[in-house]
Amino acid sequence: MRPQSQGIPVGPLPSAIVAEVCMNDVDTLLLKKGAPHVRFVDDFRVFCKTREEAIGILHDLTEYLHTTHRLALEGSKTRILTAKRFVESELHDPVRAEDAKRRKRINNLVEQILTLTGYVVTAEDLEPEDNLKATRRALGDLLSECLEKKPFRGSLARYVLRKGHAQKTAVLREVVLGQLDALVPVFRDAMRYLIHTTPKSKATETGEAIMAWLQKSAYGNLPFIRCWILEVAERRIDILPKEFALASALRLAVAAWIETSRLTSASAPRSRLD
């Protein structure tokens, strides 16, 4: 017998329905205690007026889950946050973050002009080209900040990569190539960004960086990683040569055949000795 884990079933839709049934009485408990909250399956967000109230609700919820359901809160995911910290960490708006970075860049440029020339200018006085540069550099700042902070904000990274792709700016290229391990959760967007923004003069350099990463990274042999790099080879032969595309396609085909054979063997009925 394999040991069975305990907890709320999550995953496929039927499991989610079971989880909803299991958690219905917990919702009722919180409502009776006057604690406004939202829940998605087994993820709770409870809103309190004071820290003392939050501590009391956390105690009551912990006790109820254990005594009624023999469940425990996940310690690493259970936190009491101030309203300001909650907004910053949970309600992150990529568009607002980009705009804040862009305005910061523009303000720095205005201050530099004042320091160097003595002239007072505003953002409206700047040339369109200067505004565009500030916008692109703001994307670079935003991606670097996203990679530095934990946990990794995949939605923000995806937004920045797609915005960089749309603007066809290569300002993110060096950061992307240097942080491919960290960008694995958004690898498709990272590769598509490189496909559309890498200048021909940097194609060979970009291809060498990708190949070096494939050889040393623990993620390098994962099928989905190879698939998206294969797209780079197919669409930008100046970045990755055709020989690489053929080798990767063959490797993926062999891996798919092995996996299919394994699943077929596992599902086939076993013969019994009479």
Protein backbone atom coordinates (compact mmCIF):
# COMPACT_ATOMS: atom_id res chain seq x y z
CA MET A 1 0.00 0.00 0.00
CA ARG A 2 1.27 3.44 -0.86
CA PRO A 3 0.97 6.15 1.81
CA GLN A 4 -1.92 8.50 1.05
CA SER A 5 -1.59 12.26 1.47
CA GLN A 6 -4.27 14.28 3.23
CA GLY A 7 -5.75 17.49 1.93
CA ILE A 8 -8.35 19.07 -0.30
CA PRO A 9 -8.54 17.41 -3.74
CA VAL A 10 -7.65 19.91 -6.45
CA GLY A 11 -6.99 19.58 -10.16
CA PRO A 12 -9.62 18.27 -12.59
CA LEU A 13 -13.13 19.71 -12.53
CA PRO A 14 -14.73 16.80 -10.57
CA SER A 15 -12.10 17.21 -7.83
CA ALA A 16 -12.79 20.94 -7.70
CA ILE A 17 -16.49 20.23 -7.15
CA VAL A 18 -15.65 17.88 -4.27
CA ALA A 19 -13.42 20.58 -2.80
CA GLU A 20 -16.27 23.09 -2.98
CA VAL A 21 -18.53 20.72 -1.04
CA CYS A 22 -15.83 20.15 1.60
CA MET A 23 -15.19 23.86 2.07
CA ASN A 24 -18.79 25.05 2.19
CA ASP A 25 -18.99 24.81 6.00
CA VAL A 26 -15.70 26.73 6.31
CA ASP A 27 -17.24 29.60 4.32
CA THR A 28 -20.20 29.51 6.71
CA LEU A 29 -17.87 29.67 9.73
CA LEU A 30 -16.09 32.76 8.42
CA LEU A 31 -19.35 34.47 7.53
CA LYS A 32 -20.73 33.83 11.03
CA LYS A 33 -17.62 35.45 12.49
CA GLY A 34 -18.18 38.50 10.28
CA ALA A 35 -14.99 37.95 8.28
CA PRO A 36 -15.37 39.04 4.63
CA HIS A 37 -13.42 36.64 2.45
CA VAL A 38 -12.99 35.22 -1.02
CA ARG A 39 -11.98 31.67 -1.86
CA PHE A 40 -10.87 29.73 -4.92
CA VAL A 41 -11.02 26.00 -4.14
CA ASP A 42 -8.66 25.87 -1.12
CA ASP A 43 -7.08 29.34 -1.40
CA PHE A 44 -8.54 31.85 1.07
CA ARG A 45 -8.21 35.63 1.26
CA VAL A 46 -9.74 36.88 4.53
CA PHE A 47 -10.05 40.65 5.13
CA CYS A 48 -9.86 42.10 8.64
CA LYS A 49 -9.85 45.60 10.13
CA THR A 50 -6.99 45.06 12.59
CA ARG A 51 -4.03 42.73 13.06
CA GLU A 52 -5.54 41.47 16.30
CA GLU A 53 -8.74 40.50 14.47
CA ALA A 54 -6.67 38.75 11.77
CA ILE A 55 -4.77 36.73 14.38
CA GLY A 56 -8.05 35.69 16.03
CA ILE A 57 -9.60 34.62 12.71
CA LEU A 58 -6.45 32.71 11.79
CA HIS A 59 -6.57 30.85 15.12
CA ASP A 60 -10.27 29.99 14.76
CA LEU A 61 -9.84 28.88 11.14
CA THR A 62 -6.84 26.70 12.01
CA GLU A 63 -8.67 25.09 14.91
CA TYR A 64 -11.85 24.47 12.89
CA LEU A 65 -10.04 22.91 9.95
CA HIS A 66 -8.17 20.53 12.25
CA THR A 67 -11.04 19.48 14.49
CA THR A 68 -13.68 19.22 11.74
CA HIS A 69 -11.73 18.10 8.67
CA ARG A 70 -8.33 17.01 10.05
CA LEU A 71 -6.77 19.56 7.73
CA ALA A 72 -3.96 22.04 8.35
CA LEU A 73 -3.09 25.34 6.74
CA GLU A 74 0.05 25.36 4.61
CA GLY A 75 2.55 27.29 6.74
CA SER A 76 4.62 28.62 3.87
CA LYS A 77 1.53 30.10 2.21
CA THR A 78 -0.22 31.50 5.28
CA ARG A 79 0.53 35.16 5.97
CA ILE A 80 -0.95 38.24 7.59
CA LEU A 81 -0.41 41.28 5.36
CA THR A 82 -1.21 44.94 5.73
CA ALA A 83 -3.61 46.38 3.17
CA LYS A 84 -0.75 48.20 1.44
CA ARG A 85 1.41 45.08 1.26
CA PHE A 86 -1.52 43.04 -0.02
CA VAL A 87 -2.14 45.48 -2.86
CA GLU A 88 1.57 45.51 -3.77
CA SER A 89 2.05 41.74 -3.70
CA GLU A 90 -1.33 40.36 -4.75
CA LEU A 91 -2.94 43.03 -6.95
CA HIS A 92 0.00 43.80 -9.21
CA ASP A 93 -1.03 45.70 -12.35
CA PRO A 94 1.57 45.30 -15.15
CA VAL A 95 0.29 48.33 -17.08
CA ARG A 96 0.47 50.57 -14.01
CA ALA A 97 3.92 49.21 -13.13
CA GLU A 98 5.19 49.92 -16.65
CA ASP A 99 3.77 53.45 -16.57
CA ALA A 100 5.44 54.13 -13.20
CA LYS A 101 8.81 52.97 -14.54
CA ARG A 102 8.38 55.05 -17.69
CA ARG A 103 7.50 58.19 -15.71
CA LYS A 104 10.51 57.63 -13.48
CA ARG A 105 12.78 57.39 -16.53
CA ILE A 106 11.29 60.56 -18.04
CA ASN A 107 11.63 62.47 -14.75
CA ASN A 108 15.29 61.45 -14.55
CA LEU A 109 15.82 62.74 -18.10
CA VAL A 110 14.12 66.07 -17.25
CA GLU A 111 16.38 66.45 -14.20
CA GLN A 112 19.48 65.72 -16.27
CA ILE A 113 18.52 68.44 -18.78
CA LEU A 114 18.01 70.90 -15.93
CA THR A 115 21.39 70.03 -14.41
CA LEU A 116 23.31 70.24 -17.70
CA THR A 117 21.63 73.27 -19.29
CA GLY A 118 19.78 75.11 -16.54
CA TYR A 119 16.59 74.98 -18.60
CA VAL A 120 13.35 73.87 -16.95
CA VAL A 121 11.47 71.44 -19.21
CA THR A 122 8.52 69.10 -18.75
CA ALA A 123 7.75 65.66 -20.13
CA GLU A 124 5.67 67.30 -22.87
CA ASP A 125 8.72 69.25 -24.06
CA LEU A 126 10.74 66.11 -24.75
CA GLU A 127 11.22 64.78 -28.25
CA PRO A 128 9.08 61.72 -29.19
CA GLU A 129 12.29 59.75 -29.60
CA ASP A 130 13.30 60.50 -26.00
CA ASN A 131 9.87 59.37 -24.76
CA LEU A 132 10.19 56.15 -26.76
CA LYS A 133 13.64 55.46 -25.30
CA ALA A 134 12.30 56.02 -21.79
CA THR A 135 9.42 53.63 -22.46
CA ARG A 136 11.74 50.90 -23.74
CA ARG A 137 14.19 51.30 -20.89
CA ALA A 138 11.28 51.13 -18.47
CA LEU A 139 10.47 47.67 -19.87
CA GLY A 140 14.04 46.61 -19.15
CA ASP A 141 13.79 47.92 -15.58
CA LEU A 142 10.49 46.09 -15.10
CA LEU A 143 11.82 42.75 -16.35
CA SER A 144 14.95 43.00 -14.18
CA GLU A 145 12.80 43.81 -11.13
CA CYS A 146 10.49 40.91 -11.94
CA LEU A 147 13.43 38.48 -12.06
CA GLU A 148 14.93 39.77 -8.82
CA LYS A 149 11.79 39.51 -6.70
CA LYS A 150 10.43 36.27 -5.24
CA PRO A 151 8.11 34.62 -5.96
CA PHE A 152 8.50 34.91 -9.71
CA ARG A 153 5.68 36.96 -11.27
CA GLY A 154 4.99 35.05 -14.46
CA SER A 155 2.13 37.26 -15.59
CA LEU A 156 4.29 40.38 -15.30
CA ALA A 157 7.22 38.78 -17.13
CA ARG A 158 4.88 37.60 -19.88
CA TYR A 159 3.42 41.11 -20.21
CA VAL A 160 6.87 42.72 -20.50
CA LEU A 161 8.08 40.19 -23.09
CA ARG A 162 4.97 40.62 -25.22
CA LYS A 163 5.18 44.41 -24.97
CA GLY A 164 8.84 44.26 -26.01
CA HIS A 165 7.87 42.00 -28.90
CA ALA A 166 5.13 44.40 -30.00
CA GLN A 167 7.48 47.38 -29.85
CA LYS A 168 10.22 45.38 -31.62
CA THR A 169 12.82 46.60 -29.16
CA ALA A 170 15.98 44.62 -28.45
CA VAL A 171 16.46 46.31 -25.07
CA LEU A 172 15.45 43.09 -23.23
CA ARG A 173 17.66 40.72 -25.24
CA GLU A 174 20.68 40.59 -22.92
CA VAL A 175 18.51 40.18 -19.82
CA VAL A 176 16.53 37.36 -21.48
CA LEU A 177 19.66 35.49 -22.61
CA GLY A 178 21.24 35.86 -19.19
CA GLN A 179 18.16 34.67 -17.27
CA LEU A 180 16.80 31.78 -19.34
CA ASP A 181 16.62 29.48 -16.29
CA ALA A 182 14.44 31.98 -14.45
CA LEU A 183 12.28 32.52 -17.55
CA VAL A 184 11.45 28.83 -18.06
CA PRO A 185 7.82 29.37 -16.84
CA VAL A 186 7.34 31.88 -19.70
CA PHE A 187 9.78 30.25 -22.14
CA ARG A 188 7.47 30.46 -25.13
CA ASP A 189 7.20 34.24 -24.80
CA ALA A 190 10.95 34.53 -24.25
CA MET A 191 11.74 32.63 -27.45
CA ARG A 192 9.14 34.51 -29.50
CA TYR A 193 10.58 37.76 -28.21
CA LEU A 194 14.06 36.73 -29.42
CA ILE A 195 12.67 35.62 -32.80
CA HIS A 196 11.09 38.99 -33.53
CA THR A 197 13.57 41.42 -31.96
CA THR A 198 17.07 39.99 -32.43
CA PRO A 199 18.88 42.11 -35.05
CA LYS A 200 20.77 40.22 -37.75
CA SER A 201 24.04 41.62 -36.44
CA LYS A 202 23.39 39.85 -33.10
CA ALA A 203 21.92 36.62 -34.51
CA THR A 204 25.07 34.48 -34.21
CA GLU A 205 25.78 35.77 -30.71
CA THR A 206 22.20 35.01 -29.66
CA GLY A 207 22.36 31.48 -31.10
CA GLU A 208 25.63 30.75 -29.30
CA ALA A 209 24.12 31.93 -26.00
CA ILE A 210 21.07 29.67 -26.47
CA MET A 211 23.24 26.65 -27.37
CA ALA A 212 25.51 27.23 -24.35
CA TRP A 213 22.48 27.44 -22.08
CA LEU A 214 21.03 24.21 -23.50
CA GLN A 215 24.25 22.35 -22.71
CA LYS A 216 24.61 23.51 -19.11
CA SER A 217 21.01 23.96 -17.94
CA ALA A 218 19.07 21.25 -16.15
CA TYR A 219 16.06 22.33 -18.21
CA GLY A 220 17.83 21.90 -21.54
CA ASN A 221 16.49 18.44 -22.38
CA LEU A 222 12.85 19.05 -21.45
CA PRO A 223 10.60 18.43 -24.48
CA PHE A 224 8.68 21.72 -24.26
CA ILE A 225 11.96 23.65 -24.03
CA ARG A 226 13.24 21.90 -27.15
CA CYS A 227 9.96 22.57 -28.94
CA TRP A 228 10.15 26.33 -28.45
CA ILE A 229 13.84 26.47 -29.33
CA LEU A 230 13.00 24.43 -32.42
CA GLU A 231 10.63 27.27 -33.41
CA VAL A 232 13.57 29.67 -33.18
CA ALA A 233 15.60 27.40 -35.50
CA GLU A 234 12.74 27.15 -37.99
CA ARG A 235 11.92 30.86 -38.11
CA ARG A 236 15.38 32.37 -37.69
CA ILE A 237 18.00 30.17 -39.37
CA ASP A 238 20.49 32.99 -38.85
CA ILE A 239 20.17 32.41 -35.07
CA LEU A 240 20.20 28.60 -35.04
CA PRO A 241 21.37 26.48 -38.00
CA LYS A 242 19.19 23.97 -39.86
CA GLU A 243 21.32 21.13 -38.51
CA PHE A 244 20.19 22.02 -34.99
CA ALA A 245 16.53 22.04 -36.09
CA LEU A 246 16.85 18.57 -37.63
CA ALA A 247 18.63 17.15 -34.58
CA SER A 248 16.06 18.63 -32.20
CA ALA A 249 13.13 17.38 -34.29
CA LEU A 250 14.64 13.89 -34.33
CA ARG A 251 15.20 13.95 -30.58
CA LEU A 252 11.60 15.02 -29.95
CA ALA A 253 10.28 12.31 -32.28
CA VAL A 254 12.32 9.62 -30.48
CA ALA A 255 11.17 10.90 -27.06
CA ALA A 256 7.54 10.84 -28.22
CA TRP A 257 7.92 7.28 -29.55
CA ILE A 258 9.48 6.08 -26.26
CA GLU A 259 6.72 7.71 -24.20
CA THR A 260 4.00 6.25 -26.43
CA SER A 261 5.56 2.79 -26.17
CA ARG A 262 5.76 3.11 -22.40
CA LEU A 263 2.12 4.12 -22.06
CA THR A 264 0.98 1.38 -24.45
CA SER A 265 2.93 -1.22 -22.50
CA ALA A 266 1.56 0.00 -19.18
CA SER A 267 -2.05 -0.10 -20.36
CA ALA A 268 -1.84 -3.50 -22.11
CA PRO A 269 -3.47 -6.41 -20.21
CA ARG A 270 -0.96 -8.72 -18.58
CA SER A 271 -1.11 -12.44 -19.38
CA ARG A 272 -1.78 -14.79 -16.48
CA LEU A 273 -0.38 -18.26 -15.96
CA ASP A 274 -3.07 -20.90 -15.57
